[in-house]
Coordinates of C-alpha atoms in Angstrom, one line a residue:
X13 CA 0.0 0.0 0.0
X14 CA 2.9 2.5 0.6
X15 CA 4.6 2.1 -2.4
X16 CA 1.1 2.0 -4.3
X17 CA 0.7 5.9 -2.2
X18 CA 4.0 7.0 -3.5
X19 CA 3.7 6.1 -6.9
X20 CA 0.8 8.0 -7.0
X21 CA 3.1 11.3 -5.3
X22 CA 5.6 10.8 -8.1
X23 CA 3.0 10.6 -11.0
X24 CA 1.4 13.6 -9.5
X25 CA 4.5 15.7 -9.0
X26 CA 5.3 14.8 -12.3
X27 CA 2.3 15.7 -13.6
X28 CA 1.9 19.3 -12.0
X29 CA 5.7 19.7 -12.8
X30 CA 4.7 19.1 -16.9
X31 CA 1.5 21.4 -16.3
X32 CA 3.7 24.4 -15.0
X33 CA 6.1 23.6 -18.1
X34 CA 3.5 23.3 -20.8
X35 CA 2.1 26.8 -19.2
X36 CA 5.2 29.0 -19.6
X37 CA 6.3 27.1 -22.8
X38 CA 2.6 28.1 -24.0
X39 CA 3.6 32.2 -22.7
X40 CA 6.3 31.9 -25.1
X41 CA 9.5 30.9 -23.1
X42 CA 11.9 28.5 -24.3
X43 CA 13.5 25.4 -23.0
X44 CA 17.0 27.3 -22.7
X45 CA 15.6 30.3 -20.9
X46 CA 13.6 28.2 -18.3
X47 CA 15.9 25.6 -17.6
X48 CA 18.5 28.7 -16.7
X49 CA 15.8 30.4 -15.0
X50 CA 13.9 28.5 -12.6
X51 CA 16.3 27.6 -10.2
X52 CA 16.8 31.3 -9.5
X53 CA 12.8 31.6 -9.0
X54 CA 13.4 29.2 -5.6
X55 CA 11.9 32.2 -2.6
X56 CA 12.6 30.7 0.5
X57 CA 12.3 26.8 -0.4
X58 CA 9.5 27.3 -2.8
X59 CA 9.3 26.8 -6.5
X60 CA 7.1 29.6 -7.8
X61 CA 5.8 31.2 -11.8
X62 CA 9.0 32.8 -13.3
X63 CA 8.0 36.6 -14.2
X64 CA 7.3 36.8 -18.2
X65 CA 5.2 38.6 -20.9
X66 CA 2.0 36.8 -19.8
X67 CA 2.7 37.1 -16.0
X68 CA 3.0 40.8 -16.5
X69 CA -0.6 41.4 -18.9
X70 CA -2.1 39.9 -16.4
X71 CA -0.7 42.0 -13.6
X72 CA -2.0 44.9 -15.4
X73 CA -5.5 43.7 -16.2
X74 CA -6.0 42.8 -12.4
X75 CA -4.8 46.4 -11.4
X76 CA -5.9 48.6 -14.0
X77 CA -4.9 52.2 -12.5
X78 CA -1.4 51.1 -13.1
X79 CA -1.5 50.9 -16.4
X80 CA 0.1 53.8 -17.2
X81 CA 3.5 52.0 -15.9
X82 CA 3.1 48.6 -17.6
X83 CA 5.7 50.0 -20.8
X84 CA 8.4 50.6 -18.5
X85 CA 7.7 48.2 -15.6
X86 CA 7.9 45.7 -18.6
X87 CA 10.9 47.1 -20.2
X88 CA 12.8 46.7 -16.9
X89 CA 12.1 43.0 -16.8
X90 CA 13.3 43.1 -19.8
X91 CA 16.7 44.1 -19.6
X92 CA 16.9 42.3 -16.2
X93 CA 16.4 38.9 -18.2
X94 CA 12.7 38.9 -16.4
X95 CA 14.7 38.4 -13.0
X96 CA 13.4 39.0 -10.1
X97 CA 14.5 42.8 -8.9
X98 CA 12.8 43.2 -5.3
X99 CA 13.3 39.5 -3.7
X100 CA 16.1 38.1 -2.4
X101 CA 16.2 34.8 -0.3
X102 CA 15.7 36.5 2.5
X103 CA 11.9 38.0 0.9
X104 CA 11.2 42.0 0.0
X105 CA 14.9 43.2 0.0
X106 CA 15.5 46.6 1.9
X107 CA 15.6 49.1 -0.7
X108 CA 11.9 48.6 -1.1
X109 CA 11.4 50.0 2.2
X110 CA 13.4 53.1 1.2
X111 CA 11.6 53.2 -1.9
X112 CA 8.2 53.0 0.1
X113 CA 9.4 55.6 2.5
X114 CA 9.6 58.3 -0.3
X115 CA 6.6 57.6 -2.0
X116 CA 5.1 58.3 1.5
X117 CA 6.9 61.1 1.7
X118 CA 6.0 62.8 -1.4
X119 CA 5.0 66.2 -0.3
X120 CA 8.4 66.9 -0.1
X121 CA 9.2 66.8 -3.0
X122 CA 6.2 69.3 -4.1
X123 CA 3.9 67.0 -5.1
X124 CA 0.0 66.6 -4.6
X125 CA -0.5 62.7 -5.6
X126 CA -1.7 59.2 -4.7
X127 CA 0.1 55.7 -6.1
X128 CA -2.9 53.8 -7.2
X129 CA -4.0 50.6 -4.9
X130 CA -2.0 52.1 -1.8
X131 CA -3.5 49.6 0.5
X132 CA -2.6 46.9 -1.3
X133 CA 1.1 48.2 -1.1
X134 CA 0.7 49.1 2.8
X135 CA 0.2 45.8 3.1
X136 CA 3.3 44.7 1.6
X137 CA 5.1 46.5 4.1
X138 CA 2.9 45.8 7.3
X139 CA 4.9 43.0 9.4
X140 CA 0.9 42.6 11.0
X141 CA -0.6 42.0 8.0
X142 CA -2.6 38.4 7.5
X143 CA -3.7 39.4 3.7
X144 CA -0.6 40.6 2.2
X145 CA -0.8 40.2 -1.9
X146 CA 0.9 37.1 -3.5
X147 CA 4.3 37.2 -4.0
X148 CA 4.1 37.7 -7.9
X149 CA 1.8 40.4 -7.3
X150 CA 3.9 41.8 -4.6
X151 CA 7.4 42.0 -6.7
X152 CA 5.2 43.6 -9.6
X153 CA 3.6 46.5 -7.0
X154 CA 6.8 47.4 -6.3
X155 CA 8.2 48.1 -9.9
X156 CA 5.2 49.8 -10.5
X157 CA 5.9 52.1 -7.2
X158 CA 9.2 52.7 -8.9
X159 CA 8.2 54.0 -12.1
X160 CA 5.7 55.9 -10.4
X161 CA 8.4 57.5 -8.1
X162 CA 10.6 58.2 -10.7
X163 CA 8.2 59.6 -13.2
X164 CA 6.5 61.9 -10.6
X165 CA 9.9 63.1 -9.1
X166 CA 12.7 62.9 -11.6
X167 CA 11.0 63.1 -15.0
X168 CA 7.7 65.5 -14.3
X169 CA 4.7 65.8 -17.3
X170 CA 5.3 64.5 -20.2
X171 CA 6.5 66.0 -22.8
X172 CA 3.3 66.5 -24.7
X173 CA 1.6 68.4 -22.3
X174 CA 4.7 70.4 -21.6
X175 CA 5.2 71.2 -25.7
X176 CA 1.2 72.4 -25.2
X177 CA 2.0 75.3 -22.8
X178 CA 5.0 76.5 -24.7
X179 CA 7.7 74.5 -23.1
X180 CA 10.8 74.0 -26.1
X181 CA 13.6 73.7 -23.5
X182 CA 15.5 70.5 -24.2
X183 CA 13.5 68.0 -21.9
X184 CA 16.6 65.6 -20.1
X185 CA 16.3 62.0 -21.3
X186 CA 15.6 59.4 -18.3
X187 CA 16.5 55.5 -18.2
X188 CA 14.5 53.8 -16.0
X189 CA 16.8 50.7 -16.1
X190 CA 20.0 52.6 -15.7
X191 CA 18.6 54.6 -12.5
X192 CA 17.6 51.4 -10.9
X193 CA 21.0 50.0 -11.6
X194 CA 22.2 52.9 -9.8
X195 CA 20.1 52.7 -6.7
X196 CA 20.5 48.7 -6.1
X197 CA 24.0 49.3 -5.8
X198 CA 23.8 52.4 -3.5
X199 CA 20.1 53.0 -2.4
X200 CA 21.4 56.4 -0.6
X201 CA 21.4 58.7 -3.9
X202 CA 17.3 58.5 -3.8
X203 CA 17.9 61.1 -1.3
X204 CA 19.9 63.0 -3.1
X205 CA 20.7 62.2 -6.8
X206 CA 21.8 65.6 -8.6
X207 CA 22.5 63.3 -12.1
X208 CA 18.5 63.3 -11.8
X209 CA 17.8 66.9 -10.7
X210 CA 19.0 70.3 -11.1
X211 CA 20.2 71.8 -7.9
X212 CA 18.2 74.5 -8.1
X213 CA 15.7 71.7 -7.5
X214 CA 16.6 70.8 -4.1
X215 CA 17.1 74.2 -3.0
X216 CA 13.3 75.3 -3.8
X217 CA 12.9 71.9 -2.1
X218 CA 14.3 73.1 1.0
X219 CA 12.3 76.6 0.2
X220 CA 9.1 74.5 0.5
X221 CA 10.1 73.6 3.9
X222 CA 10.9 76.8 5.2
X223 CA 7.4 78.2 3.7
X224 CA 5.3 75.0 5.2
X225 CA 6.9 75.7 8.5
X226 CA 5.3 79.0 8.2
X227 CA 2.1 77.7 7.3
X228 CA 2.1 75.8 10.2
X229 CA 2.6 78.4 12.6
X230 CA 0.0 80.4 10.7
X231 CA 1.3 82.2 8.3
X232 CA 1.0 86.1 7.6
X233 CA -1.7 88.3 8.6
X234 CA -3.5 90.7 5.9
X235 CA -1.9 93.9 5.7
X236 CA -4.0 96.7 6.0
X237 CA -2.6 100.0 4.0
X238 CA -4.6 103.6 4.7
X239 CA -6.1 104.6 1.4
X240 CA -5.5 108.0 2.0
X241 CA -1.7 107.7 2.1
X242 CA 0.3 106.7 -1.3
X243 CA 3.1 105.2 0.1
X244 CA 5.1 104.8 3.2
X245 CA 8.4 106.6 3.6
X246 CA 12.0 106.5 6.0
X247 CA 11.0 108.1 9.3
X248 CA 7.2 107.4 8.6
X249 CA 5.2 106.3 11.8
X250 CA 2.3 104.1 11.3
X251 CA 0.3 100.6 12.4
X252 CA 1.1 99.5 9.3
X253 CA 4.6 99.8 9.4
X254 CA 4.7 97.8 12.3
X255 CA 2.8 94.8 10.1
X256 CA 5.1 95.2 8.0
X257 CA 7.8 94.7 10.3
X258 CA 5.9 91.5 11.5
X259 CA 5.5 90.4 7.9
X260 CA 9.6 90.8 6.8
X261 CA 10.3 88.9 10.2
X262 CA 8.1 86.1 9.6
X263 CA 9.8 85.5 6.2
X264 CA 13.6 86.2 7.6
X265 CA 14.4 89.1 5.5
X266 CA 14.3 90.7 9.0
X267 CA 16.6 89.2 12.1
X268 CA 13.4 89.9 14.2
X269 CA 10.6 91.8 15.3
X270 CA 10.9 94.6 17.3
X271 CA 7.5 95.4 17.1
X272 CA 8.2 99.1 16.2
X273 CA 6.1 101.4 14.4
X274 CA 8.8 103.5 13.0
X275 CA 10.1 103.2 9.5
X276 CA 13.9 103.0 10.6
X277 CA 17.3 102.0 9.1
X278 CA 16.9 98.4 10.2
X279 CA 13.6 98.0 8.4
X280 CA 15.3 100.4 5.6
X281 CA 17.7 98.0 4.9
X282 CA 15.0 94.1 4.8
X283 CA 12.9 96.9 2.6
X284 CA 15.6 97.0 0.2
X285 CA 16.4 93.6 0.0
X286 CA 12.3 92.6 -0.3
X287 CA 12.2 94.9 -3.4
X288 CA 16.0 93.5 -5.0
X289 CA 15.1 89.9 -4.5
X290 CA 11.4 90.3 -5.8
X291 CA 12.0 92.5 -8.8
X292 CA 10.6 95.8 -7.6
X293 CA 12.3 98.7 -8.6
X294 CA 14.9 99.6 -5.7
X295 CA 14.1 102.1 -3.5
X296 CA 12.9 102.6 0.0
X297 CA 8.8 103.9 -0.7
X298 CA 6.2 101.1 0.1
X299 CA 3.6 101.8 -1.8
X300 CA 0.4 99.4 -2.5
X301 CA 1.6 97.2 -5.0
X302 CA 4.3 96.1 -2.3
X303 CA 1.6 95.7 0.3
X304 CA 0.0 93.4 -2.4
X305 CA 2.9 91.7 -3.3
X306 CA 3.1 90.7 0.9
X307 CA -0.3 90.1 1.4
X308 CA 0.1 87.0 -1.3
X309 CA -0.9 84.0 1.3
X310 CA 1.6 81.5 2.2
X311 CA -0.3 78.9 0.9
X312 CA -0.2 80.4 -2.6
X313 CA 3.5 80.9 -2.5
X314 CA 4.0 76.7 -1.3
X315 CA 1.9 76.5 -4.4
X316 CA 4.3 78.8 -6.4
X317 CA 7.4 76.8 -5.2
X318 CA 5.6 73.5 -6.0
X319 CA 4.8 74.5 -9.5
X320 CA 8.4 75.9 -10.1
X321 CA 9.9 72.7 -8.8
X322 CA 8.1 70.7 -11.6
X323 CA 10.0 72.5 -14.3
X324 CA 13.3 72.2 -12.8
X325 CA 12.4 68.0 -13.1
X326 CA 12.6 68.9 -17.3
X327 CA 15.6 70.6 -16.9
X328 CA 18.8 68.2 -17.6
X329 CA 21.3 68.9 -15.3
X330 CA 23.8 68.6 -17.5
X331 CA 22.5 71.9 -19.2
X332 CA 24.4 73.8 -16.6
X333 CA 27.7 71.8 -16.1
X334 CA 28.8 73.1 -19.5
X335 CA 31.7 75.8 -19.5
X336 CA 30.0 78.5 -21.2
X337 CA 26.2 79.3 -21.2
X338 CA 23.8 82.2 -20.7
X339 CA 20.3 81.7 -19.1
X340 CA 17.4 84.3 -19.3
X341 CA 14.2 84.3 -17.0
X342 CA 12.1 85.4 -18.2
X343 CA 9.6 86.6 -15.1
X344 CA 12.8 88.4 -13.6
X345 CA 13.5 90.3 -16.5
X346 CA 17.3 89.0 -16.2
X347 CA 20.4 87.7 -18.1
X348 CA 23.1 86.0 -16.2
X349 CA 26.4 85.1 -18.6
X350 CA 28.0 82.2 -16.2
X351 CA 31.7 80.6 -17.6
X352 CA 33.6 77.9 -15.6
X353 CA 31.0 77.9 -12.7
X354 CA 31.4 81.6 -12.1
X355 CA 28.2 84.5 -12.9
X356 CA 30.5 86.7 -14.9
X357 CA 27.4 89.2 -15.8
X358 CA 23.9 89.7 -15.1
X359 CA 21.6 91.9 -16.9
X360 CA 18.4 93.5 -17.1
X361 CA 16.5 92.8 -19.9
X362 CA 12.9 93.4 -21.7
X363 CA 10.9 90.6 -23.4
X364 CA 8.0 89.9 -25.6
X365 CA 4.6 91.3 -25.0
X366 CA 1.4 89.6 -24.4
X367 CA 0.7 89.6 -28.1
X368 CA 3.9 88.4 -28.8
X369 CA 5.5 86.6 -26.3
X370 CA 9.0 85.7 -26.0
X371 CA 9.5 81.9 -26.6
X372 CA 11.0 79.3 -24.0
X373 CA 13.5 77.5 -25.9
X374 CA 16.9 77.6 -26.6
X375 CA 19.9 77.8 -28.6
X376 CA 23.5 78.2 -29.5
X377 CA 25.1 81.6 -30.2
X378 CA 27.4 81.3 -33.2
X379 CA 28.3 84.5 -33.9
X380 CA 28.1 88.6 -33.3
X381 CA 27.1 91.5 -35.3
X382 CA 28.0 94.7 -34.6
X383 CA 26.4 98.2 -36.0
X384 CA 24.0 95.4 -37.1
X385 CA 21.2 95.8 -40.1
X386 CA 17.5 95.1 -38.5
X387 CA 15.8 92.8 -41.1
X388 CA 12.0 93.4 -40.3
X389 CA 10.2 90.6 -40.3
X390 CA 7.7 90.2 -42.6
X391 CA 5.1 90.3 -39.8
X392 CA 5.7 93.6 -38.7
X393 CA 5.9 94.6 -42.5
X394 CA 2.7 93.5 -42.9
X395 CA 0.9 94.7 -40.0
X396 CA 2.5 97.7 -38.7
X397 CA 4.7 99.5 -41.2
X398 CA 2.7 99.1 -44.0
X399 CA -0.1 101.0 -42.5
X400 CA 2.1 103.6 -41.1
X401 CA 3.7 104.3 -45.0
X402 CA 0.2 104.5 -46.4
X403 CA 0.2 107.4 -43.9
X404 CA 3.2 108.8 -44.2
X405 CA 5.2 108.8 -47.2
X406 CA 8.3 109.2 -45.7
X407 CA 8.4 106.9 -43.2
X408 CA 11.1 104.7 -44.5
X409 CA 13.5 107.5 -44.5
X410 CA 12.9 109.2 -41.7
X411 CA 13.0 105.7 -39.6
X412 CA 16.9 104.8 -41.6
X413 CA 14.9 102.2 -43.4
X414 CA 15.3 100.8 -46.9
X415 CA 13.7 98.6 -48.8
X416 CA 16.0 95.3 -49.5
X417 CA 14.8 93.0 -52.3
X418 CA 11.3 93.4 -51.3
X419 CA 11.8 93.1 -47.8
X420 CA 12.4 96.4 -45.5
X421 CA 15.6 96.6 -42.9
X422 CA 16.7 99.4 -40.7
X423 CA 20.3 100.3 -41.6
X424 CA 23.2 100.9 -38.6
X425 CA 23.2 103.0 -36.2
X426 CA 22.2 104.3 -32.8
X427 CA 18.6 104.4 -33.7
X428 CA 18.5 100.6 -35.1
X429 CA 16.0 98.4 -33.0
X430 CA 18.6 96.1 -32.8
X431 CA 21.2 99.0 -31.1
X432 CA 24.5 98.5 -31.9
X433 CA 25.3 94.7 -30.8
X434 CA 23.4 91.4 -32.0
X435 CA 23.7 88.0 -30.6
X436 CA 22.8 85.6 -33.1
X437 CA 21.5 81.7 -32.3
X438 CA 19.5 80.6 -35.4
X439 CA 16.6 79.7 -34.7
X440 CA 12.8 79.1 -36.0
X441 CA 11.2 81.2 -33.6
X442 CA 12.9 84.7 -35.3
X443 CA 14.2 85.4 -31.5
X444 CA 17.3 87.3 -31.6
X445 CA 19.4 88.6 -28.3
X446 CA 20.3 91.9 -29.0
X447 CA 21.5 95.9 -27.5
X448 CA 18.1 98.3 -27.9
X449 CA 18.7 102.8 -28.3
X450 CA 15.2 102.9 -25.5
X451 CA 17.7 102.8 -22.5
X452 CA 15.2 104.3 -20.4
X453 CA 12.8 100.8 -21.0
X454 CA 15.0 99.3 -18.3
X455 CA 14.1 101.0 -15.0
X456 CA 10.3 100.1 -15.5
X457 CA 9.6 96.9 -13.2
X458 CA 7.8 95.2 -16.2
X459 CA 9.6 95.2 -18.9
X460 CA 7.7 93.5 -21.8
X461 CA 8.0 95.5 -25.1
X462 CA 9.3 93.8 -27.2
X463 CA 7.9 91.6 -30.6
X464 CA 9.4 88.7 -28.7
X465 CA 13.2 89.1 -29.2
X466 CA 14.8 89.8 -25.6
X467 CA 16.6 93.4 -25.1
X468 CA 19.6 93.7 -22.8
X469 CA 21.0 96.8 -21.0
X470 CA 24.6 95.3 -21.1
X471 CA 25.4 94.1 -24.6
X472 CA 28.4 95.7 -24.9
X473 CA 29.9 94.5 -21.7
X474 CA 28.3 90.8 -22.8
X475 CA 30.4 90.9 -26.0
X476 CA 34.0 92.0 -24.3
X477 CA 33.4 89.0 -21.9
X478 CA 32.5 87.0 -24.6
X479 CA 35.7 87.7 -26.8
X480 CA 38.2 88.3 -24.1
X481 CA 40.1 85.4 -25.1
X482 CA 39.7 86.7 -28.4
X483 CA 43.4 88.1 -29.6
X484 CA 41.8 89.6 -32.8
X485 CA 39.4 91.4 -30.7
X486 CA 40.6 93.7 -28.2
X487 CA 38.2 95.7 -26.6
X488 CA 40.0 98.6 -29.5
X489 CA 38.2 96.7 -31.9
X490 CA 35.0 95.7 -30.2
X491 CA 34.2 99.8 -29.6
X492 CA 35.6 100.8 -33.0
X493 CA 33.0 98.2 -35.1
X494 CA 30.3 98.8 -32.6
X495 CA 30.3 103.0 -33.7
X496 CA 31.6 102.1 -37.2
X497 CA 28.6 102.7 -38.6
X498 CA 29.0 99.2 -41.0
X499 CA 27.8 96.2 -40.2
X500 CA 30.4 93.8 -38.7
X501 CA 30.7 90.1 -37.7
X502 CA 32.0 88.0 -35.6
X503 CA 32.0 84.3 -35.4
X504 CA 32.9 82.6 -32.3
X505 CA 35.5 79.9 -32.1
X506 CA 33.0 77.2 -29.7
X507 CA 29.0 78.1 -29.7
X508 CA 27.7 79.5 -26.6
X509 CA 24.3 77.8 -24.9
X510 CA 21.3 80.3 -24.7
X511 CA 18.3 79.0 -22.5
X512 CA 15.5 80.9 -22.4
X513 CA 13.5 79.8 -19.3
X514 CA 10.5 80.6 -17.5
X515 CA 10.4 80.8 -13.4
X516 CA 8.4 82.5 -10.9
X517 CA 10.4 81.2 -8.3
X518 CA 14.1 80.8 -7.6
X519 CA 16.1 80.3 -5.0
X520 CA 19.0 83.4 -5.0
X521 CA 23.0 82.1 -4.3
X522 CA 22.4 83.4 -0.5
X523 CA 19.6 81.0 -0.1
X524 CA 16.4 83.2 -0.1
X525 CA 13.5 82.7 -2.5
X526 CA 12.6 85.0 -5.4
X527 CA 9.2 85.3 -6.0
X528 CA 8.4 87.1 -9.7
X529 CA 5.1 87.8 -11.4
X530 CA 3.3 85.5 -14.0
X531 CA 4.1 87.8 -16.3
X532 CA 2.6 85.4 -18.8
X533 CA 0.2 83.7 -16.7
X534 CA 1.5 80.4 -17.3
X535 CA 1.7 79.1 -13.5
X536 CA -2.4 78.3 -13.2
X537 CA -2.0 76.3 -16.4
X538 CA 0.8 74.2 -15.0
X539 CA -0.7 73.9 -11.7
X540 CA -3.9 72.5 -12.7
X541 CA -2.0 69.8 -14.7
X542 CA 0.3 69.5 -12.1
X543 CA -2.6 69.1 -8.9
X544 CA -4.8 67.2 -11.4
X545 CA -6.2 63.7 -9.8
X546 CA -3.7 61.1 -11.0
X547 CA -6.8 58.5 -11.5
X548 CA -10.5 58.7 -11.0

């Protein structure tokens, strides 16, 4: 009778051993692949479904709301060899706790979002837990929480939906299967991983902080301003000064509060750095667009820092590591020329009007005009000076314009558009970077005039940095073609990187936030993609 029972074992083993084949040979694995892979599958003593194409679609029909991940999820099982990536012998290996603690976490990292079936995945990770998901299921959750991490915090909206509201900066390319590489070998740079992230990044990040800490102790009150008075003044006495002197406390750009009502030097001098840092015009009046300007709650500037963070995730770090590069922003209405990691110049600049906004993209500046022609676009041809020649017959002339082959240009000079230096990066948007004869443009706070081309104060001083090393043009040279009168050029030896960017936020080098207006009123746009419900 016992060897009639264990004949019966054997043919059953056999059997269910032939069953499991025949299943994963029907999936589409091979005899080479499983006889190499199924000792590997062995999870403390048990002999369980390798992970393959089949395994996987069905994952992703049980759990629908993680669909979304299933292309890279599968593409990392791919490269792996469809190995196993979160189980060792010893069960769920320890970087999935990290991993689980971030995603936990994630309002640190600016972000308003649930992972789809987060009980399920509690469970994982609750030692108490008598209905824990199968093992499979388990490994496949936790994948799936690491694409989600990644795309939420290190990649950011898709491109798509960037390219809609006018994004064309160079979005950074992101391997899924590299990063995880990365992390299994040293789980610590999930805390920290500026290959990922720009570092301006991490310092809004610790911005956010500083501004929910606020929120928590209550924020800012309302200030009140008297609408008989215009503005407030040095020596001025008033409640309101005193709220103001609360308000500049609460936000550090005073030591502290000395709950005075006098406008005095101490308050003179967190006045002047309020307006510097937050693109007012520098003086010491406080007048009611200030007051405004501090009455903005703190829960709208944690929403401000959070939306600003998400475009630093497009940004690839890399971007900034080069020598040589100039970035514009174009909410600050500034120009900052940086070379081996140092700001050599910063300058105000105008941009684009509403009509005709500047772009956000980039490019590469591959030469210099000086005493430049101005080549009007056909645009402004057609619906601006053709108009004003209709009406006056000497319009051409008295503007230094000709006509050029049909088209019109203005010729050299100190009343070209273009002044008397032009930064050229081809490109298909028509955007030049260029010196402007309307000084006096500059001191306004906004500064958008232009047709969409950006307008510097300091282009001569840009192009002597720019050609220093430059034997062949000694700053002799630079000032003699720039008041020559005849249009001159200059190519450069290596292409310099022009981004064009857009932030309402920044964190300044002595570690205090920037606020700047939506000039273009692009942050409700990204914020409603950005807070949008990730799955209903």
């Amino acid at each position: 009778m016992k060897k009639l029972v264990f004949a019966i074992v054997i043919i059953m083993t056999t059997l269910a051993i032939t069953t499991i084949y025949g299943n994963i040979k029907k999936n589409g694995a091979n005899n080479a692949w499983f006889s190499a892979q199924v000792p590997r599958q062995s999870i403390v003593g048990k002999i369980i479904l390798p992970i393959d194409k089949a395994v996987l679609s069905n994952f992703f029909k049980k759990y629908p709301y993680l669909k979304a991940y299933q292309f890279e999820v599968s593409t990392l099982y791919k490269k792996r060899n469809y190995t196993w990536i979160w189980h060792d012998k010893k069960g769920v290996i320890e970087f999935a706790n990290l991993l689980y603690s971030k995603i936990n976490r994630l309002e640190e990292e600016g972000l308003r979002s649930s992972l789809p079936y987060q009980d399920e995945i509690d469970r994982i990770f609750d030692g108490e837990s008598k209905n824990k998901p199968s093992k499979i299921d388990t490994e496949l959750f936790l994948s799936s929480m690491y694409v989600y991490y990644v795309q939420k915090v290190y990649k950011g909206i898709d491109n798509e939906k960037t390219t809609e509201i006018g994004w064309f900066l160079p979005r950074k390319n992101l391997s899924y299967v590299g990063l995880l590489d990365s992390l299994l070998v040293d789980s610590k740079l999930l805390n920290r991983n500026e290959d990922q992230l720009l570092g301006q990044y991490y310092k809004l990040r610790e911005a956010l902080k500083k501004y929910r800490r606020i929120e928590q102790n209550g924020g800012w009150n309302t200030i009140k301003m008297d609408p008989f008075i215009k503005d407030y003044k040095p020596n001025d006495s008033s409640k309101v000064i005193g709220q103001i002197r609360k308000r500049l406390a609460i936000t550090g750009d005073l030591k502290q509060d000395s709950k005075s009502n006098w406008y005095d030097e101490e308050l003179m001098a967190a006045v002047l750095d309020y307006k510097k840092r937050n693109g007012f015009k520098i003086n010491y009046h406080i007048a009611s667009e200030q007051i405004e300007h501090l009455n903005v709650p703190v829960e709208e500037r944690i929403k401000t820092i959070m939306v600003n963070m998400e475009r630093c995730r497009w940004i690839d770090p890399e971007l900034t590591k080069t020598d040589e590069f100039i970035v514009i922003n174009i909410p600050s209405f500034k120009l900052i020329y940086r070379r081996n990691g140092v700001k050599e110049l910063e300058s105000r600049v105008f941009v684009g009007k509403i009509m005709t906004e500047t772009v956000v993209f980039s490019g590469n500046i591959s030469h210099i005009v000086f005493s430049p022609y101005w080549n009007v676009p056909r645009s402004i041809i057609e619906n601006e000076l053709k108009d004003a020649m209709e009406r006056d017959k000497n319009y051409l002339a008295s503007h230094n314009m000709e006509w050029n082959n049909g088209n019109v240009r203005q010729k050299p000079g100190p009343r070209n558009s273009m002044g008397l230096v032009k930064f050229m990066f081809p490109n298909s948007n028509s955007i030049y970077l260029h010196d402007t004869p309307v000084k006096s443009l500059f001191e306004a706070e906004v500064r958008m005039f232009s047709h969409g081309c950006i307008n510097m104060d300091k282009a001569k001083e840009l192009a002597v940095l720019i050609l220093k090393d430059y034997p062949d043009w000694p700053v002799e040279r630079i000032d003699a073609a720039i008041n020559g009168g005849v249009e001159t050029t200059c190519f450069l030896k290596k292409k310099i990187p022009v981004y064009i960017g857009y932030f309402t936020a920044w964190v300044d080098d002595s570690g205090m936030v920037n606020f700047y207006r939506d000039v273009y009123q692009r942050d409700h746009r990204l914020a409603e993609l950005l807070f949008a419900d990730d799955f209903k």
